[in-house]
Short mmCIF file of C-alpha atoms and ligand atoms in Angstrom, two decimals:
data_model
loop_
_atom_site.label_atom_id
_atom_site.label_comp_id
_atom_site.label_asym_id
_atom_site.label_seq_id
_atom_site.Cartn_x
_atom_site.Cartn_y
_atom_site.Cartn_z
CA UNK A 29 -154.27 35.07 205.98
CA UNK A 30 -152.46 32.52 208.16
CA UNK A 31 -148.69 33.06 208.19
CA UNK A 32 -146.76 30.29 206.45
CA UNK A 33 -144.97 29.41 209.67
CA UNK A 34 -148.12 29.22 211.83
CA UNK A 35 -148.38 25.81 213.46
CA UNK A 36 -151.08 23.46 212.29
CA UNK A 37 -153.12 22.79 214.38
CA UNK A 38 -152.91 26.30 215.86
CA UNK A 39 -152.77 25.21 219.53
CA UNK A 40 -149.67 23.06 218.89
CA UNK A 41 -146.26 24.20 220.09
CA UNK A 42 -143.00 22.46 220.92
CA UNK A 43 -143.14 24.06 224.38
CA UNK A 44 -146.41 22.25 225.13
CA UNK A 45 -145.66 18.97 223.35
CA UNK A 46 -142.06 18.38 224.45
CA UNK A 47 -140.86 17.98 228.04
CA UNK A 48 -139.14 21.05 229.45
CA UNK A 49 -135.94 19.21 230.45
CA UNK A 50 -135.65 17.85 226.90
CA UNK A 51 -136.09 21.24 225.26
CA UNK A 52 -133.46 22.67 227.62
CA UNK A 53 -130.95 19.92 226.81
CA UNK A 54 -127.56 20.90 225.39
CA UNK A 55 -126.81 17.89 223.17
CA UNK A 56 -123.52 15.99 223.38
CA UNK A 57 -120.90 17.47 221.09
CA UNK A 58 -117.54 16.16 220.02
CA UNK A 59 -114.57 17.65 218.14
CA UNK A 60 -115.60 15.60 215.08
CA UNK A 61 -118.74 17.70 214.77
CA UNK A 62 -116.45 20.56 213.71
CA UNK A 63 -113.33 18.83 212.29
CA UNK A 64 -113.30 15.45 210.57
CA UNK A 65 -110.19 15.50 208.36
CA UNK A 66 -106.46 15.12 209.03
CA UNK A 67 -104.75 13.19 211.81
CA UNK A 68 -107.65 12.23 214.02
CA UNK A 69 -106.49 12.00 217.62
CA UNK A 70 -109.59 13.46 219.23
CA UNK A 71 -111.89 10.51 219.92
CA UNK A 72 -109.65 7.85 221.54
CA UNK A 73 -110.14 5.48 218.63
CA UNK A 74 -107.66 2.73 217.72
CA UNK A 75 -105.10 4.19 215.29
CA UNK A 76 -103.97 0.74 214.10
CA UNK A 77 -107.39 -0.12 212.76
CA UNK A 78 -109.70 -3.00 213.54
CA UNK A 79 -108.51 -6.43 214.62
CA UNK A 80 -110.68 -8.49 212.29
CA UNK A 81 -108.73 -11.32 210.63
CA UNK A 82 -107.44 -10.13 207.25
CA UNK A 83 -107.61 -13.51 205.51
CA UNK A 84 -111.36 -13.37 205.46
CA UNK A 85 -111.86 -13.95 201.78
CA UNK A 86 -114.85 -16.22 201.57
CA UNK A 87 -116.20 -18.15 198.64
CA UNK A 88 -119.73 -17.32 197.55
CA UNK A 89 -121.06 -18.95 194.41
CA UNK A 90 -117.47 -19.62 193.37
CA UNK A 91 -116.39 -15.95 193.78
CA UNK A 92 -114.07 -14.61 196.44
CA UNK A 93 -115.89 -12.11 198.67
CA UNK A 94 -113.88 -9.73 200.82
CA UNK A 95 -115.50 -9.69 204.22
CA UNK A 96 -112.90 -7.58 205.97
CA UNK A 97 -114.90 -4.35 205.33
CA UNK A 98 -111.63 -2.40 205.15
CA UNK A 99 -113.27 0.43 203.23
CA UNK A 100 -115.63 1.16 206.10
CA UNK A 101 -113.11 2.75 208.53
CA UNK A 102 -114.39 0.47 211.25
CA UNK A 103 -111.91 1.90 213.78
CA UNK A 104 -113.62 5.30 213.48
CA UNK A 105 -116.89 6.31 215.08
CA UNK A 106 -119.71 6.47 212.56
CA UNK A 107 -121.31 9.62 211.22
CA UNK A 108 -123.66 11.12 213.81
CA UNK A 109 -126.01 12.33 211.06
CA UNK A 110 -125.88 10.00 208.02
CA UNK A 111 -127.03 12.76 205.69
CA UNK A 112 -126.29 10.55 202.67
CA UNK A 113 -128.94 8.04 203.76
CA UNK A 114 -131.42 10.80 204.53
CA UNK A 115 -130.79 12.34 201.12
CA UNK A 116 -131.74 9.07 199.43
CA UNK A 117 -134.80 8.75 201.65
CA UNK A 118 -135.89 12.22 200.49
CA UNK A 119 -136.10 10.97 196.91
CA UNK A 120 -137.76 7.69 197.83
CA UNK A 121 -140.42 9.21 200.06
CA UNK A 122 -140.96 12.56 198.34
CA UNK A 123 -139.75 14.54 201.32
CA UNK A 124 -138.02 17.86 200.62
CA UNK A 125 -135.23 17.92 203.21
CA UNK A 126 -132.92 15.50 205.04
CA UNK A 127 -133.80 17.55 208.11
CA UNK A 128 -137.23 15.87 208.05
CA UNK A 129 -135.61 12.50 208.88
CA UNK A 130 -134.41 10.89 212.09
CA UNK A 131 -132.64 7.52 211.99
CA UNK A 132 -133.00 5.13 214.89
CA UNK A 133 -131.91 1.63 215.85
CA UNK A 134 -135.09 0.18 214.38
CA UNK A 135 -138.48 1.83 214.77
CA UNK A 136 -138.32 0.44 218.27
CA UNK A 137 -135.71 3.06 219.21
CA UNK A 138 -137.86 5.78 217.62
CA UNK A 139 -140.84 4.65 219.72
CA UNK A 140 -138.81 4.78 222.92
CA UNK A 141 -137.35 8.21 222.16
CA UNK A 142 -140.82 9.57 221.34
CA UNK A 143 -141.93 8.56 224.84
CA UNK A 144 -138.89 10.15 226.37
CA UNK A 145 -139.28 13.51 224.60
CA UNK A 146 -143.00 13.87 225.30
CA UNK A 147 -144.18 12.06 228.43
CA UNK A 148 -143.28 12.99 231.99
CA UNK A 149 -143.03 9.60 233.78
CA UNK A 150 -145.82 9.00 236.28
CA UNK A 151 -147.85 11.92 234.95
CA UNK A 152 -148.47 12.10 231.20
CA UNK A 153 -150.31 9.42 229.28
CA UNK A 154 -150.28 7.74 225.86
CA UNK A 155 -153.25 6.64 223.74
CA UNK A 156 -153.17 3.43 221.69
CA UNK A 157 -155.85 1.68 219.63
CA UNK A 158 -155.90 -2.10 220.22
CA UNK A 159 -155.41 -4.49 218.62
CA UNK A 160 -152.04 -2.94 217.91
CA UNK A 161 -148.26 -3.37 218.03
CA UNK A 162 -147.13 -4.51 221.48
CA UNK A 163 -144.03 -2.32 221.77
CA UNK A 164 -146.08 0.84 222.43
CA UNK A 165 -147.30 -0.73 225.67
CA UNK A 166 -143.87 -2.10 226.58
CA UNK A 167 -142.20 1.29 226.05
CA UNK A 168 -144.99 2.95 228.04
CA UNK A 169 -144.32 0.67 230.99
CA UNK A 170 -140.54 1.14 230.76
CA UNK A 171 -141.09 4.89 230.79
CA UNK A 172 -143.73 4.71 233.56
CA UNK A 173 -146.43 6.14 231.31
CA UNK A 174 -150.07 5.12 231.69
CA UNK A 175 -151.74 3.69 228.58
CA UNK A 176 -155.22 4.85 227.56
CA UNK A 177 -156.89 2.44 225.16
CA UNK A 178 -159.54 3.28 222.58
CA UNK A 179 -160.13 0.01 220.75
CA UNK A 180 -160.39 -0.02 216.99
CA UNK A 181 -163.84 -0.59 215.53
CA UNK A 182 -163.45 -4.31 214.84
CA UNK A 183 -166.98 -4.90 213.53
CA UNK A 184 -166.77 -7.21 210.54
CA UNK A 185 -162.96 -7.01 210.65
CA UNK A 186 -163.05 -3.28 209.78
CA UNK A 187 -160.21 -2.39 212.17
CA UNK A 188 -160.84 1.34 211.85
CA UNK A 189 -160.09 3.93 214.53
CA UNK A 190 -163.13 5.30 216.35
CA UNK A 191 -162.22 8.88 215.58
CA UNK A 192 -164.97 10.54 217.63
CA UNK A 193 -164.18 8.50 220.71
CA UNK A 194 -160.44 9.16 220.29
CA UNK A 195 -161.04 12.89 219.98
CA UNK A 196 -163.38 12.93 222.97
CA UNK A 197 -160.77 11.08 225.03
CA UNK A 198 -158.00 13.47 223.93
CA UNK A 199 -160.11 16.54 224.72
CA UNK A 200 -161.11 15.24 228.17
CA UNK A 201 -157.51 14.34 228.98
CA UNK A 202 -156.38 17.84 227.97
CA UNK A 203 -158.46 19.21 230.87
CA UNK A 204 -156.99 16.78 233.39
CA UNK A 205 -153.79 16.68 235.45
CA UNK A 206 -152.63 13.73 233.36
CA UNK A 207 -152.78 14.86 229.73
CA UNK A 208 -152.25 12.53 226.80
CA UNK A 209 -149.01 13.57 225.10
CA UNK A 210 -148.58 10.80 222.56
CA UNK A 211 -150.92 8.80 220.36
CA UNK A 212 -149.97 5.82 218.20
CA UNK A 213 -151.84 4.83 215.06
CA UNK A 214 -150.47 1.80 213.27
CA UNK A 215 -151.14 1.94 209.50
CA UNK A 216 -151.19 -0.64 208.03
CA UNK A 217 -151.89 -2.09 211.46
CA UNK A 218 -150.18 -4.94 213.19
CA UNK A 219 -151.91 -7.37 213.61
CA UNK A 220 -154.82 -5.94 211.62
CA UNK A 221 -153.00 -5.61 208.29
CA UNK A 222 -155.32 -2.70 207.59
CA UNK A 223 -154.48 0.78 206.35
CA UNK A 224 -156.06 3.69 208.25
CA UNK A 225 -157.78 6.20 205.92
CA UNK A 226 -155.92 9.54 205.76
CA UNK A 227 -159.21 11.30 206.58
CA UNK A 228 -159.30 9.52 209.95
CA UNK A 229 -155.73 10.59 210.70
CA UNK A 230 -156.52 14.16 209.61
CA UNK A 231 -159.57 14.26 211.89
CA UNK A 232 -157.37 13.37 214.87
CA UNK A 233 -154.53 15.73 213.90
CA UNK A 234 -157.03 18.60 213.81
CA UNK A 235 -158.44 18.03 217.31
CA UNK A 236 -158.40 21.63 218.68
CA UNK A 237 -157.68 20.53 222.27
CA UNK A 238 -154.87 18.03 221.77
CA UNK A 239 -151.39 19.42 222.36
CA UNK A 240 -149.39 16.23 221.93
CA UNK A 241 -147.93 14.24 219.02
CA UNK A 242 -149.77 11.90 216.65
CA UNK A 243 -147.48 9.06 215.55
CA UNK A 244 -148.40 7.03 212.49
CA UNK A 245 -146.39 3.80 212.44
CA UNK A 246 -145.96 2.84 208.78
CA UNK A 247 -143.66 -0.17 209.25
CA UNK A 248 -145.67 -2.05 206.57
CA UNK A 249 -146.44 0.84 204.20
CA UNK A 250 -144.45 -0.64 201.29
CA UNK A 251 -146.99 -3.47 201.05
CA UNK A 252 -150.00 -1.14 200.94
CA UNK A 253 -149.63 0.14 197.38
CA UNK A 254 -148.23 3.37 196.05
CA UNK A 255 -149.03 6.72 197.60
CA UNK A 256 -150.89 5.52 200.70
CA UNK A 257 -148.43 7.07 203.14
CA UNK A 258 -149.36 9.78 205.64
CA UNK A 259 -146.17 11.60 204.55
CA UNK A 260 -148.37 13.81 202.40
CA UNK A 261 -150.19 15.07 205.52
CA UNK A 262 -146.83 16.25 206.79
CA UNK A 263 -145.30 17.65 203.63
CA UNK A 264 -148.27 18.91 201.61
CA UNK A 265 -150.63 19.80 204.44
CA UNK A 266 -148.03 20.81 207.03
CA UNK A 267 -149.34 19.19 210.23
CA UNK A 268 -146.79 20.15 212.91
CA UNK A 269 -148.00 17.51 215.37
CA UNK A 270 -147.40 14.52 213.08
CA UNK A 271 -144.58 11.97 213.24
CA UNK A 272 -144.44 9.11 210.76
CA UNK A 273 -142.34 6.04 211.44
CA UNK A 274 -141.00 3.73 208.77
CA UNK A 275 -138.34 1.02 208.78
CA UNK A 276 -136.01 -0.95 206.53
CA UNK A 277 -136.99 -4.14 208.43
CA UNK A 278 -140.02 -5.11 206.35
CA UNK A 279 -140.27 -4.05 202.67
CA UNK A 280 -136.49 -3.79 202.35
CA UNK A 281 -135.90 -7.12 204.08
CA UNK A 282 -133.20 -5.68 206.34
CA UNK A 283 -134.50 -6.46 209.83
CA UNK A 284 -130.99 -7.47 210.93
CA UNK A 285 -129.38 -4.08 210.31
CA UNK A 286 -131.82 -2.26 212.63
CA UNK A 287 -132.65 0.93 210.77
CA UNK A 288 -135.82 2.74 211.73
CA UNK A 289 -136.92 6.11 210.40
CA UNK A 290 -138.98 8.93 211.88
CA UNK A 291 -140.27 11.63 209.55
CA UNK A 292 -141.53 14.90 210.99
CA UNK A 293 -140.97 18.65 211.07
CA UNK A 294 -137.30 19.70 211.30
CA UNK A 295 -138.03 21.05 214.81
CA UNK A 296 -139.23 17.70 216.16
CA UNK A 297 -136.46 15.84 214.32
CA UNK A 298 -133.93 18.16 215.98
CA UNK A 299 -135.31 17.26 219.40
CA UNK A 300 -134.95 13.53 218.62
CA UNK A 301 -131.41 14.09 217.37
CA UNK A 302 -130.55 16.02 220.53
CA UNK A 303 -131.40 13.11 222.82
CA UNK A 304 -130.22 10.09 220.82
CA UNK A 305 -126.93 8.38 221.61
CA UNK A 306 -124.36 10.27 219.49
CA UNK A 307 -123.48 7.36 217.17
CA UNK A 308 -126.62 5.24 217.28
CA UNK A 309 -126.44 4.04 213.65
CA UNK A 310 -123.36 1.91 213.02
CA UNK A 311 -121.18 2.23 209.92
CA UNK A 312 -121.98 -1.33 208.68
CA UNK A 313 -125.69 -0.59 209.05
CA UNK A 314 -125.32 2.72 207.20
CA UNK A 315 -123.30 1.11 204.43
CA UNK A 316 -125.92 -1.61 203.88
CA UNK A 317 -128.74 0.93 204.00
CA UNK A 318 -127.03 3.02 201.31
CA UNK A 319 -126.73 -0.06 199.13
CA UNK A 320 -130.39 -0.86 199.64
CA UNK A 321 -131.32 2.71 198.68
CA UNK A 322 -129.15 2.76 195.54
CA UNK A 323 -130.91 2.51 192.14
CA UNK A 324 -130.04 -1.21 191.87
CA UNK A 325 -131.15 -1.82 195.45
CA UNK A 326 -134.44 -0.05 194.85
CA UNK A 327 -135.23 -2.04 191.76
CA UNK A 328 -134.63 -5.28 193.69
CA UNK A 329 -136.79 -3.91 196.51
CA UNK A 330 -139.66 -3.21 194.09
CA UNK A 331 -139.31 -6.63 192.53
CA UNK A 332 -139.42 -8.33 195.95
CA UNK A 333 -142.45 -6.31 197.02
CA UNK A 334 -144.31 -7.38 193.89
CA UNK A 335 -143.44 -11.03 194.51
CA UNK A 336 -144.67 -10.78 198.10
CA UNK A 337 -147.90 -9.11 196.97
CA UNK A 338 -148.47 -11.95 194.50
CA UNK A 339 -147.71 -14.48 197.24
CA UNK A 340 -150.10 -12.66 199.58
CA UNK A 341 -152.95 -13.08 197.10
CA UNK A 342 -151.99 -16.73 196.63
CA UNK A 343 -151.78 -17.40 200.38
CA UNK A 344 -155.13 -15.72 200.97
CA UNK A 345 -156.83 -17.82 198.27
CA UNK A 346 -155.26 -21.05 199.51
CA UNK A 347 -156.07 -20.40 203.19
CA UNK A 348 -159.69 -19.69 202.32
CA UNK A 349 -159.91 -23.06 200.57
CA UNK A 350 -159.41 -24.74 203.97
CA UNK A 351 -162.86 -25.48 205.44
CA UNK A 352 -161.64 -24.63 208.96
CA UNK A 353 -160.47 -21.15 207.95
CA UNK A 354 -163.70 -19.22 208.20
CA UNK A 355 -162.37 -15.74 207.46
CA UNK A 356 -159.37 -13.59 206.70
CA UNK A 357 -159.80 -10.62 208.99
CA UNK A 358 -158.80 -7.09 208.02
CA UNK A 359 -157.58 -5.77 204.70
CA UNK A 360 -154.57 -7.22 202.93
CA UNK A 361 -152.35 -4.12 203.21
CA UNK A 362 -149.28 -5.65 204.91
CA UNK A 363 -147.06 -8.72 204.49
CA UNK A 364 -149.20 -10.96 206.68
CA UNK A 365 -152.74 -12.25 206.90
CA UNK A 366 -155.00 -12.91 209.87
CA UNK A 367 -156.62 -16.29 209.35
CA UNK A 368 -159.58 -17.05 211.60
CA UNK A 369 -160.03 -20.66 212.65
CA UNK A 370 -163.55 -22.00 213.06
CA UNK A 371 -165.21 -25.00 214.71
CA UNK A 372 -167.32 -27.53 212.87
CA UNK A 373 -170.25 -25.11 212.91
CA UNK A 374 -168.20 -22.32 211.39
CA UNK A 375 -167.91 -20.30 214.63
CA UNK A 376 -164.54 -18.82 215.70
CA UNK A 377 -162.74 -21.39 217.85
CA UNK A 378 -159.93 -19.86 219.91
CA UNK A 379 -158.78 -23.13 221.46
CA UNK A 380 -158.56 -24.82 218.09
CA UNK A 381 -156.54 -21.90 216.74
CA UNK A 382 -154.17 -22.09 219.71
CA UNK A 383 -153.82 -25.85 219.35
CA UNK A 384 -153.04 -25.38 215.66
CA UNK A 385 -150.40 -22.79 216.52
CA UNK A 386 -148.69 -25.13 219.00
CA UNK A 387 -148.91 -28.15 216.73
CA UNK A 388 -147.50 -26.28 213.74
CA UNK A 389 -144.58 -24.92 215.77
CA UNK A 390 -143.72 -28.05 217.73
CA UNK A 391 -144.49 -30.85 215.31
CA UNK A 392 -144.25 -29.31 211.86
CA UNK A 393 -141.63 -26.64 212.61
CA UNK A 394 -143.81 -24.00 210.99
CA UNK A 395 -144.07 -20.94 213.23
CA UNK A 396 -146.98 -18.55 212.90
CA UNK A 397 -148.31 -16.15 215.55
CA UNK A 398 -151.39 -16.87 217.67
CA UNK A 399 -153.27 -13.56 218.03
CA UNK A 400 -156.52 -14.98 219.44
CA UNK A 401 -156.12 -13.15 222.74
CA UNK A 402 -156.01 -9.72 221.07
CA UNK A 403 -159.14 -7.57 221.01
CA UNK A 404 -161.23 -8.37 217.90
CA UNK A 405 -158.91 -11.18 216.79
CA UNK A 406 -160.66 -14.21 218.28
CA UNK A 407 -159.30 -17.50 216.92
CA UNK A 408 -156.82 -15.73 214.66
CA UNK A 409 -153.43 -16.87 213.47
CA UNK A 410 -151.22 -14.19 211.98
CA UNK A 411 -149.36 -15.72 209.07
CA UNK A 412 -146.46 -13.85 207.46
CA UNK A 413 -146.42 -14.03 203.66
CA UNK A 414 -143.37 -16.13 202.84
CA UNK A 415 -141.95 -17.57 199.67
CA UNK A 416 -144.40 -19.50 197.50
CA UNK A 417 -143.00 -22.76 198.93
CA UNK A 418 -143.42 -21.49 202.49
CA UNK A 419 -147.01 -20.45 201.72
CA UNK A 420 -147.70 -23.94 200.36
CA UNK A 421 -146.16 -25.54 203.42
CA UNK A 422 -148.08 -23.52 205.99
CA UNK A 423 -151.37 -24.12 204.17
CA UNK A 424 -150.63 -27.85 203.89
CA UNK A 425 -149.70 -28.25 207.56
CA UNK A 426 -152.61 -26.13 208.76
CA UNK A 427 -154.96 -28.09 206.51
CA UNK A 428 -153.68 -31.44 207.85
CA UNK A 429 -154.05 -30.36 211.48
CA UNK A 430 -157.47 -28.80 211.08
CA UNK A 431 -158.94 -31.64 209.04
C1 PLP B 20 -146.06 -1.99 213.59
C2 PLP B 20 -144.62 -2.21 213.82
N1 PLP B 20 -143.84 -1.17 214.08
C3 PLP B 20 -142.53 -1.31 214.29
C4 PLP B 20 -141.95 -2.57 214.26
C5 PLP B 20 -140.49 -2.69 214.56
O1 PLP B 20 -139.75 -2.26 213.52
P1 PLP B 20 -138.15 -2.23 213.61
O2 PLP B 20 -137.66 -3.55 213.16
O3 PLP B 20 -137.77 -1.12 212.69
O4 PLP B 20 -137.78 -1.95 215.04
C6 PLP B 20 -142.71 -3.69 214.00
C7 PLP B 20 -142.11 -5.03 213.97
O5 PLP B 20 -142.71 -6.05 213.86
C8 PLP B 20 -144.09 -3.50 213.77
O6 PLP B 20 -144.90 -4.54 213.53
#
């Protein structure tokens, strides 16, 4: 019988997956880690408090709103751990322990830290599956890490990972002087909008030669329907090489507060915590996140998700009524749609799509994203699902231009 603590897959170990200098790091410690009550003269904070104007009572809908945030102890450094937020995330995501969570300044910080813990600059490599989120490539370049690309299977807008090719590439790289140490799967994908089947992820996690991390970026998971998350591969199946990223930027509508989440084994989370800046999550961010994760916040969140799902169906139907929109590529699993623009013969027309993008932005002040230069996304505009009025407006303006 396999011991409960045996890694899964068996060849995986922190020593092989994480850079030596990172594993050897003694993390920054401060007196507040041990003592946080009494007269606090340990951290060179400002004893008089913040200098925000006190008369900041504002009127909102006829009510006075106190914007001085006096209850937040803004003159004090924030919690380095934010266990209260992690505790609420445990309930929301069915994860047993706060030690399975890392909090970053957006998922973008999590992505960068994942590079820094795994990839030796100029030596190790990362695998991505285009078309995909651009920050993986940007972070790779910043960290001097070569990108290996295995395109998604885009046939018929399937946008599915080519699992055999990925596994072959990982196995070959494992024999080379430049191993792949990190792999990003975006599910639901950006810009594909398409969920990756858990079986595909499992087939990559179980590659017997791969000694690096598999990262599943679930920024859009709240729009994919209940229970689609890869969290169950981590918690129920116990894959040690899996990191899942989520964020409050999308489903929770809190892009401005910058709160990204990594979910993994406590060992990998500890490594991320060791290298982060000590107080990366600010107190105002933490306070707003706690409100969003309160019972009232969660019911509003669920209501908003449902509205956006309804609007997504509406937008899809309306876009497809336009003769020049020849297809919606990918599955509708996120809060955007990829509308493919055609010519008069019904063939994808990249120039027309780009012209429409420019015209909408410059003349109509409706900004969508041109994705026609991405692999498998010829002539595509990525349209975020907005309010019903915004959906109507983008369809109207697109229809007028493409007529
Ligand atoms: C796939 C994907 N991951 C991560 C992010 C960034 O998330 P955050 O706002 O948490 O940095 C985005 C933002 O568009 C995204 O599309």
